[in-house]
Structures are given as C-alpha cells and as structure tokens.
Amino acid sequence: MTLQDLAYKEMDLYSKTIDLYHQPYSFDTEKKLGEICLEYKKIHQAYADLSSSDIEALKRGLFIQWYALSEPSYLTGIADLDETTEAKIIEDLNDFIKAKKIDDELIWMLNYYARWDRIFDRISSFKGFDKTVVNEQNDKLPEIIERENYSA
C-alpha cells in the first residue's frame, strides 16, 4: 500500500469510529470497534515497514503511537498496538535523528508529544535514544503550514 492508500484507509476507519461513538452501546458496536482497532494495528505495521526509509511513514506511525496513548480507543479506533512495531518506529526515529535527516515538522511533533506525561515512557527503555531535538525552543508551531509541503 502507498502512503496515500494508508491515509485514505485511516480516514475511513476514523469516520467509522466516530459513527460508532454516536450509536448506542451494544455488543455489536463493541465488536465493530474491535475490528477497527485491528485494522489500525495493520496500518501502524505498514507505516513501520516503511519508516526506515520514508520520513512521512515514520511521522504517521509515530502519530498513531501518540494518539493511541493520548485519547481513548472509543474516540480513535486505536488500541493495543504491537510493542515490537512501536519499538521499530522509535528505533527508526532515533536513526533519523542521529543521521540529521529530520525536518521541522518532526521536531515540532516530538516536542509537542514530549509534553504529555507517560506518552513516550517506552522511549526511555530504548537505551541511547538521542533526545537532542527535544527541548523547549523547538515546540513552537510554524507560522503557517502549507499543505503542499506535506504529502498526503
């Protein structure tokens, strides 16, 4: 799947999640949410498969990891991500940082995510993680975000 295919799939899953949220709770809605969570897990894995060579895939996988911990699954459709997949994305992130192949958007993301308690506790278990881009000077939003600067 391409990044665009994955993005469309994510939008579809998010839409289904919100639709479920507005329905009365039932075994059927719980089952459907579980299916959505499994599909999100597959998308996360697909991003991880691309994350060592594609910074956009890395950012999207990282976002899913943050979102899974920052909001409840009944609002996101994301739950129980594979820890090995999460670790791969963190390892690839570290490689990008060490190689100085990160962009301003990724720096902003890391600084924003770092403000949330416990979000990246798993990073601390990754010995040697390069935290040089995480500091209070790097947490300002850009003046404008041009959509064409970021792939779909």
Coordinates of C-alpha atoms in Angstrom, one line a residue:
M1 CA 0.0 0.0 0.0
T2 CA 1.1 3.5 -0.7
L3 CA 1.1 6.3 1.9
Q4 CA -2.0 7.8 0.2
D5 CA -3.8 4.4 0.4
L6 CA -3.0 4.2 4.0
A7 CA -4.2 7.7 4.6
Y8 CA -7.5 7.0 2.9
K9 CA -7.9 3.9 5.0
E10 CA -7.1 5.8 8.2
M11 CA -9.8 8.4 7.3
D12 CA -12.3 5.7 6.6
L13 CA -11.5 4.0 9.9
Y14 CA -11.7 7.3 11.8
S15 CA -15.1 8.0 10.2
K16 CA -16.4 4.6 11.2
T17 CA -15.1 5.1 14.8
I18 CA -16.9 8.4 15.2
D19 CA -20.1 6.8 13.7
L20 CA -19.9 4.1 16.3
Y21 CA -19.3 6.6 19.1
H22 CA -22.7 8.2 18.2
Q23 CA -24.6 4.9 18.3
P24 CA -26.0 3.3 21.5
Y25 CA -23.5 0.9 23.1
S26 CA -24.1 -2.7 22.2
F27 CA -22.1 -5.9 21.7
D28 CA -22.3 -5.2 18.0
T29 CA -20.7 -1.7 18.4
E30 CA -18.0 -3.2 20.7
K31 CA -17.3 -5.9 18.1
K32 CA -17.1 -3.3 15.3
L33 CA -14.7 -1.1 17.3
G34 CA -12.5 -4.2 17.9
E35 CA -12.4 -4.8 14.2
I36 CA -11.4 -1.1 13.6
C37 CA -8.6 -1.4 16.2
L38 CA -7.3 -4.5 14.3
E39 CA -7.3 -2.6 11.1
Y40 CA -5.5 0.4 12.7
K41 CA -2.9 -2.1 14.0
K42 CA -2.3 -3.2 10.4
I43 CA -1.9 0.3 9.2
H44 CA 0.6 1.0 12.0
Q45 CA 2.5 -2.0 10.9
A46 CA 2.5 -0.8 7.3
Y47 CA 3.9 2.5 8.4
A48 CA 6.6 0.8 10.4
D49 CA 7.5 -1.3 7.4
L50 CA 8.2 1.9 5.5
S51 CA 9.6 4.0 8.4
S52 CA 13.3 3.3 8.0
S53 CA 13.3 4.9 4.5
D54 CA 10.3 7.2 4.5
I55 CA 10.1 10.1 7.0
E56 CA 6.4 10.6 6.3
A57 CA 5.6 7.0 7.1
L58 CA 7.7 7.4 10.3
K59 CA 5.8 10.5 11.3
R60 CA 2.4 8.8 10.7
G61 CA 3.4 5.7 12.7
L62 CA 4.7 7.9 15.5
F63 CA 1.4 9.9 15.4
I64 CA -0.6 6.7 15.8
Q65 CA 1.5 5.7 18.8
W66 CA 1.0 9.1 20.4
Y67 CA -2.7 9.2 19.6
A68 CA -3.3 5.7 21.0
L69 CA -2.0 6.8 24.3
S70 CA -3.4 10.4 24.4
E71 CA -7.1 9.6 23.6
P72 CA -9.4 6.7 24.4
S73 CA -9.9 4.0 21.8
Y74 CA -13.6 4.6 21.5
L75 CA -12.7 8.0 20.0
T76 CA -9.7 7.0 18.0
G77 CA -10.2 3.4 16.9
I78 CA -6.7 2.7 18.0
A79 CA -5.8 0.2 20.8
D80 CA -3.3 -2.4 21.8
L81 CA -0.6 -1.6 19.2
D82 CA 2.2 -4.1 18.8
E83 CA 5.1 -3.2 21.1
T84 CA 7.6 -4.6 18.6
T85 CA 6.2 -2.4 15.9
E86 CA 6.3 0.6 18.2
A87 CA 9.9 -0.1 19.1
K88 CA 10.8 -0.3 15.4
I89 CA 9.4 3.1 14.8
I90 CA 11.3 4.5 17.8
E91 CA 14.5 2.9 16.6
D92 CA 14.0 4.3 13.1
L93 CA 13.2 7.7 14.6
N94 CA 16.5 7.5 16.5
D95 CA 18.3 6.6 13.3
F96 CA 16.8 9.6 11.5
I97 CA 17.8 11.9 14.4
K98 CA 21.4 10.6 14.5
A99 CA 21.7 11.0 10.8
K100 CA 20.3 14.5 11.0
K101 CA 17.6 13.6 8.5
I102 CA 14.7 15.1 10.4
D103 CA 12.6 18.0 9.3
D104 CA 10.9 20.9 11.3
E105 CA 7.6 19.1 11.4
L106 CA 9.1 16.0 13.1
I107 CA 10.9 18.2 15.5
W108 CA 7.7 20.0 16.4
M109 CA 5.9 16.7 16.8
L110 CA 8.5 15.3 19.2
N111 CA 8.5 18.4 21.3
Y112 CA 4.7 18.5 21.4
Y113 CA 4.4 14.8 22.3
A114 CA 7.1 15.2 24.9
R115 CA 4.8 17.5 26.9
W116 CA 2.4 14.7 27.6
D117 CA 3.0 12.6 30.7
R118 CA 3.8 8.9 30.1
I119 CA 3.3 9.1 26.3
F120 CA 6.9 8.1 25.5
D121 CA 7.8 6.2 28.5
R122 CA 8.7 3.3 26.2
I123 CA 11.4 5.6 24.6
S124 CA 13.2 5.7 28.0
S125 CA 13.6 1.9 27.8
F126 CA 15.3 2.4 24.4
K127 CA 18.9 2.9 25.6
G128 CA 20.8 5.5 23.6
F129 CA 17.8 7.4 22.3
D130 CA 19.0 10.8 21.0
K131 CA 16.9 13.5 22.7
T132 CA 18.9 16.4 21.3
V133 CA 15.9 17.7 19.3
V134 CA 13.5 17.7 22.3
N135 CA 13.7 21.0 24.1
E136 CA 11.5 24.0 24.8
Q137 CA 13.0 26.0 22.0
N138 CA 11.6 23.6 19.4
D139 CA 8.0 23.4 20.5
K140 CA 6.6 26.4 18.6
L141 CA 4.1 25.9 15.8
P142 CA 5.3 27.2 12.4
E143 CA 3.7 30.5 11.4
I144 CA 1.9 28.7 8.6
I145 CA 1.6 25.1 7.4
E146 CA 1.4 24.8 3.7
R147 CA -0.5 21.6 2.7
E148 CA 1.6 21.1 -0.4
N149 CA 4.7 20.8 1.7
Y150 CA 3.4 17.6 3.2
S151 CA 2.5 14.5 1.2
A152 CA -1.0 13.0 1.5

